[in-house]
């Protein structure tokens, strides 16, 4: 089965919409071959990615949106989160596990996403940044 789109959602850059994203995602994932732990990991990763897009990508500018697209193949689930901001270079984000960053209020989103998902890719676009998150289905 090739990768096919199973859903799409666009929300304003307002953290109040994170609950709407979570509810939409839950409805899409009900019939997928994923266990509760994987579903929890995916929900947290999506929330982190969307929040990062709102805050860091779009600067909480209500005139800019975050676009979330959901894809499915026989082997994995893919979520693409795109903002309308300037983008960033993931390798330039300070390591939150280094001693000088441990007490900072933010900076852990990418680390959390990388830990919870099987593959992530960040792409700087002409008008924004796209983060692609993949979660593979376990055998059986």
C-alpha atoms as a printed R data frame, in Angstrom:
    type eleno elety resid chain resno       x      y      z
1   ATOM     1    CA   UNK     A     1   0.000  0.000  0.000
2   ATOM     2    CA   UNK     A     2   1.533  3.328 -1.022
3   ATOM     3    CA   UNK     A     3   1.494  6.295  1.305
4   ATOM     4    CA   UNK     A     4  -1.956  7.900  1.244
5   ATOM     5    CA   UNK     A     5  -3.385 10.950  2.974
6   ATOM     6    CA   UNK     A     6  -5.973 10.078  5.637
7   ATOM     7    CA   UNK     A     7  -6.564 13.507  7.155
8   ATOM     8    CA   UNK     A     8  -5.680 17.161  7.250
9   ATOM     9    CA   UNK     A     9  -6.206 19.948  9.760
10  ATOM    10    CA   UNK     A    10  -5.266 23.630  9.804
11  ATOM    11    CA   UNK     A    11  -5.310 25.641 13.023
12  ATOM    12    CA   UNK     A    12  -4.342 29.211 13.963
13  ATOM    13    CA   UNK     A    13  -1.131 29.790 15.903
14  ATOM    14    CA   UNK     A    14  -2.884 29.753 19.259
15  ATOM    15    CA   UNK     A    15  -2.054 27.052 21.849
16  ATOM    16    CA   UNK     A    16  -5.772 26.896 22.723
17  ATOM    17    CA   UNK     A    17  -6.123 24.845 19.505
18  ATOM    18    CA   UNK     A    18  -3.790 22.070 20.715
19  ATOM    19    CA   UNK     A    19  -6.786 20.259 22.224
20  ATOM    20    CA   UNK     A    20  -8.574 20.348 18.848
21  ATOM    21    CA   UNK     A    21  -5.492 18.830 17.189
22  ATOM    22    CA   UNK     A    22  -5.366 16.104 19.854
23  ATOM    23    CA   UNK     A    23  -9.063 15.268 19.433
24  ATOM    24    CA   UNK     A    24  -8.795 15.167 15.641
25  ATOM    25    CA   UNK     A    25  -5.740 12.900 15.822
26  ATOM    26    CA   UNK     A    26  -7.450 10.543 18.293
27  ATOM    27    CA   UNK     A    27 -10.398 10.076 15.929
28  ATOM    28    CA   UNK     A    28  -8.085  9.258 13.005
29  ATOM    29    CA   UNK     A    29  -5.975  6.769 14.934
30  ATOM    30    CA   UNK     A    30  -8.743  4.647 16.481
31  ATOM    31    CA   UNK     A    31  -8.506  1.849 13.916
32  ATOM    32    CA   UNK     A    32  -4.740  1.840 13.351
33  ATOM    33    CA   UNK     A    33  -2.602 -1.155 14.358
34  ATOM    34    CA   UNK     A    34  -0.935  0.712 17.217
35  ATOM    35    CA   UNK     A    35  -0.891 -0.028 20.908
36  ATOM    36    CA   UNK     A    36  -1.743  2.457 23.650
37  ATOM    37    CA   UNK     A    37   1.909  3.280 24.324
38  ATOM    38    CA   UNK     A    38   2.553  4.077 20.653
39  ATOM    39    CA   UNK     A    39  -0.631  6.156 20.452
40  ATOM    40    CA   UNK     A    40   0.428  8.099 23.560
41  ATOM    41    CA   UNK     A    41   3.913  8.672 22.081
42  ATOM    42    CA   UNK     A    42   2.411  9.924 18.820
43  ATOM    43    CA   UNK     A    43  -0.022 12.247 20.629
44  ATOM    44    CA   UNK     A    44   2.801 13.807 22.658
45  ATOM    45    CA   UNK     A    45   5.038 14.180 19.580
46  ATOM    46    CA   UNK     A    46   2.261 15.842 17.557
47  ATOM    47    CA   UNK     A    47   1.486 18.205 20.423
48  ATOM    48    CA   UNK     A    48   5.178 19.155 20.728
49  ATOM    49    CA   UNK     A    49   5.570 19.642 16.959
50  ATOM    50    CA   UNK     A    50   2.408 21.741 16.634
51  ATOM    51    CA   UNK     A    51   3.289 23.823 19.702
52  ATOM    52    CA   UNK     A    52   6.796 24.422 18.314
53  ATOM    53    CA   UNK     A    53   5.290 25.460 14.970
54  ATOM    54    CA   UNK     A    54   2.939 27.890 16.707
55  ATOM    55    CA   UNK     A    55   5.472 29.407 19.097
56  ATOM    56    CA   UNK     A    56   8.843 29.197 17.349
57  ATOM    57    CA   UNK     A    57   7.767 28.937 13.709
58  ATOM    58    CA   UNK     A    58   4.893 31.401 13.602
59  ATOM    59    CA   UNK     A    59   5.755 33.470 16.671
60  ATOM    60    CA   UNK     A    60   2.179 33.025 17.974
61  ATOM    61    CA   UNK     A    61   1.040 35.249 15.107
62  ATOM    62    CA   UNK     A    62  -2.724 34.625 14.842
63  ATOM    63    CA   UNK     A    63  -2.581 35.469 11.136
64  ATOM    64    CA   UNK     A    64  -0.305 32.473 10.535
65  ATOM    65    CA   UNK     A    65  -1.550 28.902 10.604
66  ATOM    66    CA   UNK     A    66  -0.165 25.468 11.371
67  ATOM    67    CA   UNK     A    67  -1.025 22.748  8.860
68  ATOM    68    CA   UNK     A    68  -1.107 19.104  9.968
69  ATOM    69    CA   UNK     A    69  -1.361 16.310  7.397
70  ATOM    70    CA   UNK     A    70  -1.768 12.633  8.243
71  ATOM    71    CA   UNK     A    71  -0.612  9.794  5.979
72  ATOM    72    CA   UNK     A    72  -0.773  6.031  6.206
73  ATOM    73    CA   UNK     A    73   1.046  3.157  4.532
74  ATOM    74    CA   UNK     A    74   1.106 -0.548  5.286
75  ATOM    75    CA   UNK     A    75   4.270 -0.058  7.375
76  ATOM    76    CA   UNK     A    76   3.958  3.295  9.117
77  ATOM    77    CA   UNK     A    77   2.003  6.385 10.047
78  ATOM    78    CA   UNK     A    78   3.340  9.778  8.922
79  ATOM    79    CA   UNK     A    79   2.388 13.164 10.317
80  ATOM    80    CA   UNK     A    80   3.607 16.347  8.617
81  ATOM    81    CA   UNK     A    81   3.441 19.609 10.601
82  ATOM    82    CA   UNK     A    82   4.049 22.806  8.654
83  ATOM    83    CA   UNK     A    83   4.222 26.380  9.886
84  ATOM    84    CA   UNK     A    84   4.275 29.635  7.922
85  ATOM    85    CA   UNK     A    85   7.346 31.095  9.630
86  ATOM    86    CA   UNK     A    86  11.007 31.482  8.768
87  ATOM    87    CA   UNK     A    87  12.199 27.981  9.652
88  ATOM    88    CA   UNK     A    88  15.221 26.912 11.662
89  ATOM    89    CA   UNK     A    89  18.183 24.559 11.458
90  ATOM    90    CA   UNK     A    90  17.582 21.680 13.904
91  ATOM    91    CA   UNK     A    91  21.319 21.125 14.444
92  ATOM    92    CA   UNK     A    92  21.579 24.719 15.754
93  ATOM    93    CA   UNK     A    93  19.045 24.116 18.543
94  ATOM    94    CA   UNK     A    94  20.946 23.958 21.864
95  ATOM    95    CA   UNK     A    95  21.185 20.485 23.428
96  ATOM    96    CA   UNK     A    96  18.762 20.530 26.392
97  ATOM    97    CA   UNK     A    97  20.780 17.829 28.168
98  ATOM    98    CA   UNK     A    98  23.896 20.019 28.488
99  ATOM    99    CA   UNK     A    99  24.378 21.530 31.931
100 ATOM   100    CA   UNK     A   100  23.915 25.163 30.822
101 ATOM   101    CA   UNK     A   101  20.520 24.287 29.307
102 ATOM   102    CA   UNK     A   102  19.053 22.039 32.007
103 ATOM   103    CA   UNK     A   103  17.101 24.783 33.768
104 ATOM   104    CA   UNK     A   104  15.844 26.564 30.655
105 ATOM   105    CA   UNK     A   105  12.060 26.739 30.358
106 ATOM   106    CA   UNK     A   106  11.974 25.620 26.711
107 ATOM   107    CA   UNK     A   107  14.171 23.707 24.318
108 ATOM   108    CA   UNK     A   108  13.147 20.091 24.886
109 ATOM   109    CA   UNK     A   109  10.538 19.684 22.133
110 ATOM   110    CA   UNK     A   110  12.864 18.288 19.455
111 ATOM   111    CA   UNK     A   111  14.514 15.950 21.952
112 ATOM   112    CA   UNK     A   112  11.117 14.609 23.030
113 ATOM   113    CA   UNK     A   113   9.932 14.180 19.441
114 ATOM   114    CA   UNK     A   114  13.137 12.368 18.437
115 ATOM   115    CA   UNK     A   115  12.758 10.032 21.404
116 ATOM   116    CA   UNK     A   116   9.093  9.194 20.777
117 ATOM   117    CA   UNK     A   117   9.023  8.807 16.986
118 ATOM   118    CA   UNK     A   118  10.931  6.375 14.772
119 ATOM   119    CA   UNK     A   119  12.028  8.945 12.216
120 ATOM   120    CA   UNK     A   120  11.820 12.729 11.921
121 ATOM   121    CA   UNK     A   121  12.833 15.071  9.155
122 ATOM   122    CA   UNK     A   122  12.854 18.870  9.124
123 ATOM   123    CA   UNK     A   123  12.618 20.728  5.831
124 ATOM   124    CA   UNK     A   124  12.888 24.483  5.353
125 ATOM   125    CA   UNK     A   125  10.337 25.559  2.745
126 ATOM   126    CA   UNK     A   126   9.876 28.799  0.849
127 ATOM   127    CA   UNK     A   127   7.148 29.865  3.305
128 ATOM   128    CA   UNK     A   128   7.746 27.948  6.494
129 ATOM   129    CA   UNK     A   129   9.137 24.805  7.995
130 ATOM   130    CA   UNK     A   130   7.850 21.250  7.696
131 ATOM   131    CA   UNK     A   131   8.539 18.589 10.290
132 ATOM   132    CA   UNK     A   132   7.746 15.044  9.173
133 ATOM   133    CA   UNK     A   133   7.192 12.438 11.906
134 ATOM   134    CA   UNK     A   134   7.047  8.700 11.202
135 ATOM   135    CA   UNK     A   135   5.951  5.872 13.511
136 ATOM   136    CA   UNK     A   136   6.437  2.323 12.228
137 ATOM   137    CA   UNK     A   137   3.945 -0.433 12.949
138 ATOM   138    CA   UNK     A   138   5.364 -3.382 14.859
139 ATOM   139    CA   UNK     A   139   5.382 -6.781 13.175
140 ATOM   140    CA   UNK     A   140   2.159 -8.745 13.515
